[in-house]
Amino acid sequence: MSIAFKPDETFRGDYTYRNSPAAIRRFPFPFHQDQYMYSVNMEPHTKGPAGSVFENAFDIDEHYIAEMRDRAITLERDPGRCVSLPHMMDAEWDTLELIMESLSRDYPDMFTLARDGARWSWINKPLGIEQTFTFGDAATLPCPPFEYITRQCQGDFVIMDQRDNDLFADAGMITSQADWSLMFDAGMSFMEWHGPVPLAHELGVFERALKYLLMLQQGRPVRRLNWTMTINPRLDTSPETYPEWGPDRASVTPDNVGDKVHLRVELQALFRLPRSNGMLFSIRGYLASMNELATYPRWAKRLHRVLSTLPNELAEYKGLVRYKPTTLEWLSKFDDGEVLPAGTQPE
């Protein structure tokens, strides 16, 4: 296999997660300029540069095995992190087909899909899975099709049902969300789901996004980046587990900023599904500590400027207020005032 997995790293407890130099370089740094404000910022989800997180439809990297293990731990503790309303079964099969086809095409050394009519055979070498099943017959899988395939793909997933000129979050596999609850949001409309986001509604961001997405065509997926910050490399920062991670926000000191504070970036992609006409929303998360980002001083400089000018409403919404001053002070030592070119590339 071409990817050197890190199967024993952890995203809770002793937090042994780390990025290799190669993983740092391919990190999807989200800031094109020195200021940040919400925008629709969607682009075609076409094949990107070799080795980048944009190369394939669903990115698999060195953290794959460890992330799938962490997902299993979360689901064992809270099975409600995977929800699918009864009318979403066609969309579940759509999602299974899309992910299996994509992974077997993009990573043929790791994933294999063979089809003989409705009789499908799936091999996942990294996880040691071999499964023969009948497409369309959920009884031939060990769990429902949506849960089955999303237990084998990095990132979180929401399936939105399109009806009444709106999108509804009617299915989801959410185990690494940035402080929002699937159980609370399941069944909500697009605008209800995004209701808590400050400033964006006043700017008309979500109204434009909804109009754009309602016209999304099959075979023409789109993507965007979103970001927040997290203390420790923890994937599960859900409201349900807040007592486990919330107090960490008060643990940041000038001496531990570099290790504890992480930039969390989401590569969000949207795919129109063929049978159900639903929409798969994939939310692939990446974590990098301040120390890791600072291996490229241009990123440290730009992040310092973005956080310095971030509107207070957004800092509050993203939960940064308590440790933002300490983080800014730490980042300031990298910022010499150099004029930076537009773009997200490292040196």
Short mmCIF file of C-alpha atoms in Angstrom, two decimals:
data_model
loop_
_atom_site.label_atom_id
_atom_site.label_comp_id
_atom_site.label_asym_id
_atom_site.label_seq_id
_atom_site.Cartn_x
_atom_site.Cartn_y
_atom_site.Cartn_z
CA MET A 1 0.00 0.00 0.00
CA SER A 2 1.28 3.46 -0.87
CA ILE A 3 0.13 5.18 2.34
CA ALA A 4 2.09 4.62 5.55
CA PHE A 5 -0.72 4.38 8.09
CA LYS A 6 -0.35 5.33 11.75
CA PRO A 7 -2.82 2.83 13.25
CA ASP A 8 -1.93 3.26 16.93
CA GLU A 9 -2.38 7.02 17.28
CA THR A 10 -5.23 8.31 19.45
CA PHE A 11 -7.67 11.24 19.34
CA ARG A 12 -8.63 11.08 23.03
CA GLY A 13 -7.02 10.11 26.32
CA ASP A 14 -3.26 10.43 25.77
CA TYR A 15 -3.67 12.18 22.39
CA THR A 16 -0.81 10.61 20.45
CA TYR A 17 -2.02 11.98 17.08
CA ARG A 18 0.70 13.73 15.09
CA ASN A 19 1.15 14.70 11.43
CA SER A 20 4.14 13.54 9.43
CA PRO A 21 6.04 16.24 7.48
CA ALA A 22 4.25 15.08 4.33
CA ALA A 23 0.85 15.41 6.04
CA ILE A 24 1.69 18.92 7.22
CA ARG A 25 2.64 20.01 3.72
CA ARG A 26 -0.64 18.74 2.24
CA PHE A 27 -2.72 20.28 5.06
CA PRO A 28 -5.56 22.32 3.50
CA PHE A 29 -4.66 25.72 4.97
CA PRO A 30 -7.84 27.73 4.42
CA PHE A 31 -6.79 31.39 4.39
CA HIS A 32 -6.11 33.04 1.03
CA GLN A 33 -5.61 36.48 2.57
CA ASP A 34 -4.97 38.18 5.91
CA GLN A 35 -8.64 38.55 6.87
CA TYR A 36 -11.52 36.10 7.04
CA MET A 37 -15.26 36.44 6.59
CA TYR A 38 -17.93 33.87 5.76
CA SER A 39 -18.66 33.40 2.08
CA VAL A 40 -20.21 30.73 -0.15
CA ASN A 41 -16.67 30.03 -1.54
CA MET A 42 -17.69 26.93 -3.52
CA GLU A 43 -15.74 25.54 -6.44
CA PRO A 44 -16.04 22.41 -8.59
CA HIS A 45 -14.85 19.30 -6.76
CA THR A 46 -12.65 18.24 -9.65
CA LYS A 47 -9.48 16.18 -9.43
CA GLY A 48 -6.75 18.28 -7.84
CA PRO A 49 -2.95 18.10 -7.84
CA ALA A 50 -1.37 14.72 -7.16
CA GLY A 51 -0.77 14.21 -3.46
CA SER A 52 -3.11 17.02 -2.38
CA VAL A 53 -6.27 16.59 -0.31
CA PHE A 54 -8.16 17.60 -3.47
CA GLU A 55 -6.75 14.81 -5.63
CA ASN A 56 -9.59 12.35 -5.06
CA ALA A 57 -13.31 12.48 -4.36
CA PHE A 58 -12.78 11.17 -0.80
CA ASP A 59 -9.35 11.70 0.73
CA ILE A 60 -7.65 8.80 2.52
CA ASP A 61 -4.46 9.61 4.44
CA GLU A 62 -2.07 8.30 7.08
CA HIS A 63 -4.66 8.69 9.85
CA TYR A 64 -7.25 6.43 8.18
CA ILE A 65 -7.06 3.36 10.41
CA ALA A 66 -6.83 5.39 13.62
CA GLU A 67 -9.79 7.57 12.63
CA MET A 68 -11.93 4.57 11.83
CA ARG A 69 -11.06 3.09 15.21
CA ASP A 70 -12.02 6.37 16.91
CA ARG A 71 -15.34 6.37 15.02
CA ALA A 72 -16.07 2.86 16.26
CA ILE A 73 -15.35 3.95 19.85
CA THR A 74 -17.74 6.89 19.54
CA LEU A 75 -20.50 4.76 17.99
CA GLU A 76 -20.10 2.14 20.70
CA ARG A 77 -20.62 4.84 23.32
CA ASP A 78 -23.38 6.65 21.44
CA PRO A 79 -25.10 4.77 18.56
CA GLY A 80 -27.23 7.87 17.96
CA ARG A 81 -24.33 9.48 16.10
CA CYS A 82 -25.58 7.59 13.06
CA VAL A 83 -29.17 8.49 12.11
CA SER A 84 -31.19 7.83 8.97
CA LEU A 85 -34.90 8.54 8.64
CA PRO A 86 -36.99 5.73 7.10
CA HIS A 87 -37.51 7.39 3.71
CA MET A 88 -33.73 7.69 3.11
CA MET A 89 -32.97 4.07 2.12
CA ASP A 90 -32.52 4.86 -1.60
CA ALA A 91 -30.11 7.63 -0.62
CA GLU A 92 -28.23 5.21 1.65
CA TRP A 93 -27.60 2.88 -1.29
CA ASP A 94 -26.66 5.85 -3.47
CA THR A 95 -24.05 6.83 -0.88
CA LEU A 96 -22.65 3.32 -0.58
CA GLU A 97 -22.30 3.09 -4.35
CA LEU A 98 -20.65 6.50 -4.65
CA ILE A 99 -18.08 5.86 -1.92
CA MET A 100 -17.27 2.30 -3.00
CA GLU A 101 -16.85 3.33 -6.64
CA SER A 102 -14.71 6.31 -5.68
CA LEU A 103 -12.41 4.49 -3.26
CA SER A 104 -11.89 1.49 -5.55
CA ARG A 105 -11.13 3.81 -8.48
CA ASP A 106 -8.85 6.22 -6.61
CA TYR A 107 -7.08 3.72 -4.30
CA PRO A 108 -7.06 0.42 -6.24
CA ASP A 109 -4.25 -0.99 -4.08
CA MET A 110 -6.43 -0.68 -0.97
CA PHE A 111 -10.06 -1.07 -2.07
CA THR A 112 -11.68 -3.43 -4.58
CA LEU A 113 -15.26 -3.50 -5.84
CA ALA A 114 -16.50 -6.32 -8.10
CA ARG A 115 -20.06 -6.40 -9.44
CA ASP A 116 -22.06 -9.21 -11.02
CA GLY A 117 -25.47 -7.69 -11.49
CA ALA A 118 -26.86 -7.00 -8.02
CA ARG A 119 -24.23 -9.28 -6.46
CA TRP A 120 -21.40 -7.05 -5.22
CA SER A 121 -18.10 -7.98 -3.54
CA TRP A 122 -16.18 -5.38 -1.55
CA ILE A 123 -12.65 -5.63 -0.18
CA ASN A 124 -11.15 -3.07 2.21
CA LYS A 125 -7.54 -4.15 2.74
CA PRO A 126 -6.52 -1.59 5.42
CA LEU A 127 -9.41 -2.63 7.69
CA GLY A 128 -9.35 -6.30 6.72
CA ILE A 129 -12.94 -6.32 5.44
CA GLU A 130 -14.31 -8.66 2.75
CA GLN A 131 -18.03 -8.55 2.11
CA THR A 132 -20.29 -10.01 -0.56
CA PHE A 133 -23.83 -8.60 -0.60
CA THR A 134 -26.85 -7.96 -2.76
CA PHE A 135 -27.13 -4.32 -3.76
CA GLY A 136 -30.52 -3.06 -2.60
CA ASP A 137 -30.99 -5.74 0.07
CA ALA A 138 -29.94 -4.32 3.44
CA ALA A 139 -30.33 -7.75 5.07
CA THR A 140 -27.20 -8.92 3.23
CA LEU A 141 -25.00 -6.38 5.06
CA PRO A 142 -24.02 -6.47 8.75
CA CYS A 143 -25.62 -3.04 9.28
CA PRO A 144 -27.58 -0.54 7.15
CA PRO A 145 -25.76 0.51 3.95
CA PHE A 146 -25.10 4.10 4.98
CA GLU A 147 -23.62 3.09 8.33
CA TYR A 148 -21.69 0.23 6.72
CA ILE A 149 -19.78 2.38 4.23
CA THR A 150 -19.31 5.47 6.42
CA ARG A 151 -17.66 3.31 9.07
CA GLN A 152 -14.98 2.87 6.37
CA CYS A 153 -14.45 6.43 5.12
CA GLN A 154 -12.78 9.34 6.88
CA GLY A 155 -14.88 12.37 7.69
CA ASP A 156 -18.48 12.94 8.66
CA PHE A 157 -21.43 12.59 6.30
CA VAL A 158 -24.90 14.10 6.03
CA ILE A 159 -27.47 13.12 3.40
CA MET A 160 -29.85 15.96 2.59
CA ASP A 161 -33.23 15.15 1.10
CA GLN A 162 -34.47 17.70 -1.44
CA ARG A 163 -38.17 18.55 -1.30
CA ASP A 164 -40.39 21.64 -1.21
CA ASN A 165 -37.57 23.69 -2.77
CA ASP A 166 -35.40 23.08 0.30
CA LEU A 167 -32.80 20.65 1.70
CA PHE A 168 -33.36 18.62 4.86
CA ALA A 169 -30.65 16.89 6.94
CA ASP A 170 -32.43 13.52 7.09
CA ALA A 171 -29.45 11.17 7.56
CA GLY A 172 -26.02 11.51 9.09
CA MET A 173 -22.90 9.76 10.37
CA ILE A 174 -21.39 12.37 12.65
CA THR A 175 -18.62 11.42 15.08
CA SER A 176 -16.11 14.24 14.61
CA GLN A 177 -18.22 17.38 14.51
CA ALA A 178 -17.12 20.82 15.63
CA ASP A 179 -19.60 21.40 18.49
CA TRP A 180 -22.96 20.63 16.87
CA SER A 181 -25.41 17.81 17.47
CA LEU A 182 -26.80 15.44 14.85
CA MET A 183 -29.57 14.34 17.21
CA PHE A 184 -30.67 17.96 17.54
CA ASP A 185 -30.30 18.88 13.86
CA ALA A 186 -31.67 15.71 12.21
CA GLY A 187 -34.67 16.56 10.04
CA MET A 188 -33.96 20.30 10.00
CA SER A 189 -34.16 22.39 6.85
CA PHE A 190 -31.03 23.98 5.42
CA MET A 191 -31.70 27.37 7.01
CA GLU A 192 -32.71 25.86 10.36
CA TRP A 193 -29.54 23.77 10.44
CA HIS A 194 -27.35 26.84 9.86
CA GLY A 195 -29.40 29.11 12.09
CA PRO A 196 -26.78 29.62 14.85
CA VAL A 197 -24.05 30.95 12.51
CA PRO A 198 -23.51 34.69 13.17
CA LEU A 199 -23.12 37.41 10.49
CA ALA A 200 -23.53 35.00 7.56
CA HIS A 201 -27.32 35.37 7.53
CA GLU A 202 -27.06 39.15 7.44
CA LEU A 203 -24.68 38.84 4.49
CA GLY A 204 -27.10 36.53 2.66
CA VAL A 205 -24.52 33.73 2.51
CA PHE A 206 -26.88 30.86 3.22
CA GLU A 207 -29.65 32.12 0.96
CA ARG A 208 -27.18 32.17 -1.95
CA ALA A 209 -25.74 28.80 -0.96
CA LEU A 210 -29.17 27.15 -0.88
CA LYS A 211 -30.13 28.49 -4.31
CA TYR A 212 -26.82 27.25 -5.68
CA LEU A 213 -27.11 23.79 -4.15
CA LEU A 214 -30.70 23.21 -5.27
CA MET A 215 -29.38 23.33 -8.84
CA LEU A 216 -26.45 20.95 -8.20
CA GLN A 217 -26.21 18.37 -10.97
CA GLN A 218 -25.21 14.73 -10.78
CA GLY A 219 -21.57 14.22 -11.71
CA ARG A 220 -20.67 17.82 -10.91
CA PRO A 221 -19.86 17.89 -7.17
CA VAL A 222 -18.65 21.05 -5.47
CA ARG A 223 -16.42 21.74 -2.47
CA ARG A 224 -15.42 24.42 0.00
CA LEU A 225 -13.25 24.78 3.09
CA ASN A 226 -14.46 25.68 6.57
CA TRP A 227 -12.42 26.00 9.76
CA THR A 228 -12.41 26.35 13.52
CA MET A 229 -9.92 25.61 16.30
CA THR A 230 -9.72 22.76 18.79
CA ILE A 231 -7.77 22.16 21.98
CA ASN A 232 -5.89 18.85 21.71
CA PRO A 233 -6.24 16.71 18.57
CA ARG A 234 -9.74 15.54 19.46
CA LEU A 235 -12.19 14.47 16.75
CA ASP A 236 -15.30 14.11 18.92
CA THR A 237 -16.10 17.65 20.04
CA SER A 238 -19.86 17.19 20.17
CA PRO A 239 -22.22 18.88 22.64
CA GLU A 240 -22.99 15.40 24.02
CA THR A 241 -19.37 15.01 25.18
CA TYR A 242 -18.75 18.65 26.16
CA PRO A 243 -17.86 17.78 29.78
CA GLU A 244 -14.93 15.76 28.39
CA TRP A 245 -13.42 18.45 26.15
CA GLY A 246 -14.95 21.80 27.11
CA PRO A 247 -12.69 22.40 30.15
CA ASP A 248 -9.63 21.97 27.90
CA ARG A 249 -10.24 25.47 26.56
CA ALA A 250 -9.06 26.79 29.93
CA SER A 251 -5.88 24.71 29.86
CA VAL A 252 -3.94 26.74 27.28
CA THR A 253 -0.83 28.50 28.57
CA PRO A 254 2.05 30.34 26.85
CA ASP A 255 4.13 27.19 27.31
CA ASN A 256 1.75 24.67 25.74
CA VAL A 257 0.08 26.65 22.92
CA GLY A 258 2.20 25.02 20.25
CA ASP A 259 1.16 21.50 21.20
CA LYS A 260 -2.40 21.98 22.46
CA VAL A 261 -4.02 24.47 20.08
CA HIS A 262 -5.01 22.95 16.73
CA LEU A 263 -6.41 24.45 13.56
CA ARG A 264 -9.30 22.25 12.44
CA VAL A 265 -10.09 22.52 8.74
CA GLU A 266 -13.05 20.87 7.03
CA LEU A 267 -13.01 19.96 3.36
CA GLN A 268 -16.72 19.98 2.62
CA ALA A 269 -17.96 18.40 -0.62
CA LEU A 270 -21.47 17.97 -1.98
CA PHE A 271 -22.57 15.27 -4.43
CA ARG A 272 -25.95 14.90 -6.14
CA LEU A 273 -27.17 11.31 -5.70
CA PRO A 274 -28.68 9.55 -8.73
CA ARG A 275 -31.68 7.47 -7.56
CA SER A 276 -32.91 9.48 -4.60
CA ASN A 277 -32.00 12.94 -5.97
CA GLY A 278 -30.66 13.59 -2.49
CA MET A 279 -27.35 15.26 -1.75
CA LEU A 280 -24.40 13.77 0.08
CA PHE A 281 -22.53 16.33 2.19
CA SER A 282 -19.09 15.03 3.18
CA ILE A 283 -17.20 16.83 5.93
CA ARG A 284 -13.58 15.68 5.96
CA GLY A 285 -11.69 17.08 8.95
CA TYR A 286 -7.97 17.79 9.27
CA LEU A 287 -6.10 18.77 12.44
CA ALA A 288 -2.74 20.52 12.71
CA SER A 289 -1.13 21.91 15.85
CA MET A 290 0.34 25.39 15.99
CA ASN A 291 3.82 23.84 16.11
CA GLU A 292 3.07 21.86 12.96
CA LEU A 293 1.69 24.88 11.09
CA ALA A 294 4.66 27.00 12.14
CA THR A 295 7.01 24.71 10.23
CA TYR A 296 5.83 26.97 7.39
CA PRO A 297 6.27 30.55 8.71
CA ARG A 298 3.99 31.95 6.00
CA TRP A 299 1.08 30.01 7.51
CA ALA A 300 1.91 31.21 11.03
CA LYS A 301 2.06 34.83 9.85
CA ARG A 302 -1.25 34.62 8.02
CA LEU A 303 -3.04 32.82 10.86
CA HIS A 304 -1.81 35.52 13.26
CA ARG A 305 -3.34 38.20 11.05
CA VAL A 306 -6.60 36.32 10.50
CA LEU A 307 -7.14 35.80 14.23
CA SER A 308 -6.14 39.41 14.97
CA THR A 309 -8.89 40.73 12.69
CA LEU A 310 -11.54 38.06 13.29
CA PRO A 311 -14.89 39.65 14.24
CA ASN A 312 -15.80 39.02 17.89
CA GLU A 313 -19.07 37.35 16.87
CA LEU A 314 -17.17 34.72 14.90
CA ALA A 315 -14.62 34.20 17.65
CA GLU A 316 -17.48 33.59 20.10
CA TYR A 317 -19.27 31.22 17.72
CA LYS A 318 -16.11 29.21 17.09
CA GLY A 319 -15.33 29.02 20.82
CA LEU A 320 -11.95 30.76 20.53
CA VAL A 321 -12.38 33.62 22.96
CA ARG A 322 -10.81 32.05 26.05
CA TYR A 323 -7.53 31.03 24.44
CA LYS A 324 -7.35 33.45 21.48
CA PRO A 325 -5.12 36.06 23.25
CA THR A 326 -2.59 33.43 24.31
CA THR A 327 -2.55 31.94 20.83
CA LEU A 328 -2.12 35.36 19.22
CA GLU A 329 0.81 36.17 21.49
CA TRP A 330 2.46 32.87 20.55
CA LEU A 331 1.90 33.41 16.82
CA SER A 332 3.13 37.01 16.93
CA LYS A 333 6.75 35.91 17.18
CA PHE A 334 6.49 34.56 13.63
CA ASP A 335 4.91 37.69 12.11
CA ASP A 336 7.53 40.15 10.90
CA GLY A 337 5.05 42.20 8.89
CA GLU A 338 6.09 40.76 5.53
CA VAL A 339 3.56 41.39 2.77
CA LEU A 340 2.24 37.95 1.85
CA PRO A 341 1.01 37.01 -1.61
CA ALA A 342 -2.57 35.88 -1.93
CA GLY A 343 -3.00 32.12 -1.73
CA THR A 344 -2.78 29.24 0.72
CA GLN A 345 0.41 27.57 -0.47
CA PRO A 346 3.26 27.08 2.02
CA GLU A 347 6.81 28.20 1.25
#
